[in-house]
Amino acid sequence: MRQQNLNAFRHCAGAAILIAVLALGNLVGWGLVIKNIDMIQTANVVGTYSTSNSICDATYLAFTSQQEFYCWREWEPLAKGTYRQNGNYITITADANSRDIIVQGRELYAYNEETHHMECYRKIEKTPIFINVDFD
């Protein structure tokens, strides 16, 4: 009887140790995941983006380091305002209207209200440049 109790105790103690090791492993694992998530950097959106390689047909977006954005087509200013980046999203605000833009690497995706489609803007310059437009 005493041997059976000792064996039962060993099994319970072994199971308890195994559960404790697994729980500790999970905590350490979650800590590594959280640290890796914290290390992910969001893309720097400062620069100039274009919807096309053609100067005449393109729509441009420019973002400055002072949290300002500009949108235009050749010779035609469309919008000027401020922006705030929150991870992989940019919220732009102009004339009390706000909308979100998705950031994916060197590309931005914005909903075009005229065509009712998502429009892709590719980064063409790391700094804001103003091509054939004047906002003053």
XYZ file of C-alpha atoms in Angstrom:
136
model
C 0.000 0.000 0.000
C 2.779 2.363 0.923
C 4.519 1.623 -2.403
C 1.300 2.451 -4.319
C 0.954 5.771 -2.479
C 4.592 6.593 -3.249
C 4.103 5.765 -6.942
C 0.927 7.877 -7.082
C 2.786 10.769 -5.444
C 5.626 10.469 -7.985
C 3.148 10.552 -10.882
C 1.340 13.592 -9.459
C 4.601 15.397 -8.696
C 5.902 14.605 -12.185
C 2.693 15.913 -13.765
C 2.818 19.074 -11.639
C 6.433 19.720 -12.653
C 5.570 19.137 -16.319
C 2.625 21.566 -16.127
C 4.823 24.176 -14.408
C 7.540 23.827 -17.080
C 4.973 24.128 -19.895
C 3.361 27.171 -18.283
C 6.751 28.841 -17.837
C 7.625 28.015 -21.447
C 4.408 29.629 -22.638
C 5.099 32.782 -20.628
C 8.617 33.014 -22.035
C 7.276 32.305 -25.532
C 4.655 35.046 -25.235
C 7.329 37.404 -23.963
C 9.422 36.726 -27.067
C 6.415 37.304 -29.315
C 5.592 40.580 -27.573
C 9.212 41.738 -27.838
C 9.245 40.870 -31.564
C 5.997 42.773 -32.126
C 7.477 45.809 -30.387
C 10.512 45.649 -32.681
C 8.445 45.788 -35.877
C 8.891 49.220 -37.348
C 6.261 50.962 -39.376
C 7.213 52.389 -42.739
C 8.366 55.995 -42.888
C 5.712 57.675 -45.031
C 7.577 60.954 -45.565
C 8.043 61.361 -49.299
C 6.173 61.569 -52.586
C 3.830 58.941 -54.021
C 2.267 58.605 -57.468
C -0.554 56.553 -58.993
C 1.134 56.321 -62.395
C 4.456 56.627 -64.194
C 2.860 59.136 -66.558
C 3.159 62.731 -65.331
C -0.037 63.830 -67.095
C -2.317 61.105 -65.710
C -0.880 60.727 -62.223
C -2.327 61.764 -58.901
C 0.342 62.615 -56.336
C 0.517 62.512 -52.554
C 3.339 64.126 -50.589
C 3.920 63.747 -46.841
C 6.270 66.029 -44.885
C 8.055 65.423 -41.593
C 5.896 68.237 -40.126
C 2.790 65.997 -40.434
C 1.452 67.852 -43.503
C 0.127 66.177 -46.632
C -0.563 67.448 -50.142
C -2.567 65.862 -52.962
C -2.570 67.059 -56.586
C -2.756 66.262 -60.272
C -0.600 68.122 -62.771
C -1.224 71.884 -62.296
C -4.262 71.134 -60.088
C -4.036 71.190 -56.267
C -6.656 68.797 -54.841
C -6.117 68.835 -51.076
C -3.791 70.080 -48.379
C -3.966 69.179 -44.715
C -2.435 67.202 -41.895
C -1.829 63.518 -41.313
C -1.262 61.168 -38.413
C 0.343 57.754 -38.809
C -0.891 54.929 -36.613
C 1.058 51.809 -37.498
C 0.068 50.713 -40.977
C -2.620 53.365 -41.345
C -2.442 57.067 -42.077
C -5.355 59.325 -41.228
C -5.386 62.425 -43.400
C -7.493 65.454 -42.517
C -8.350 68.307 -44.880
C -11.206 70.811 -44.545
C -12.567 68.952 -41.467
C -12.866 65.705 -43.472
C -10.803 62.659 -42.519
C -10.024 59.442 -44.312
C -7.688 56.519 -43.793
C -4.941 55.281 -46.073
C -3.311 51.847 -45.777
C 0.506 51.697 -45.713
C 2.156 48.592 -47.155
C 5.905 48.992 -47.529
C 6.557 51.528 -50.310
C 2.914 51.573 -51.377
C -0.171 53.355 -50.083
C -3.761 52.281 -50.739
C -6.551 54.842 -50.632
C -10.220 54.575 -51.528
C -11.091 56.693 -54.569
C -14.582 58.112 -54.080
C -14.947 58.948 -57.799
C -14.230 55.431 -59.104
C -15.263 53.511 -55.944
C -12.020 51.493 -56.085
C -8.858 51.262 -54.016
C -6.065 53.225 -55.647
C -2.389 52.314 -55.288
C 0.202 55.060 -54.787
C 3.848 53.998 -55.211
C 6.662 55.866 -53.469
C 8.724 57.725 -56.071
C 10.848 59.878 -53.765
C 11.940 59.811 -50.106
C 11.352 63.549 -49.777
C 8.269 65.613 -50.615
C 8.629 67.030 -54.129
C 5.997 69.098 -55.882
C 5.740 68.344 -59.583
C 3.944 70.957 -61.712
C 1.845 72.367 -58.876
C 1.745 75.367 -56.560
C -0.188 75.313 -53.262
C 0.292 79.031 -52.443
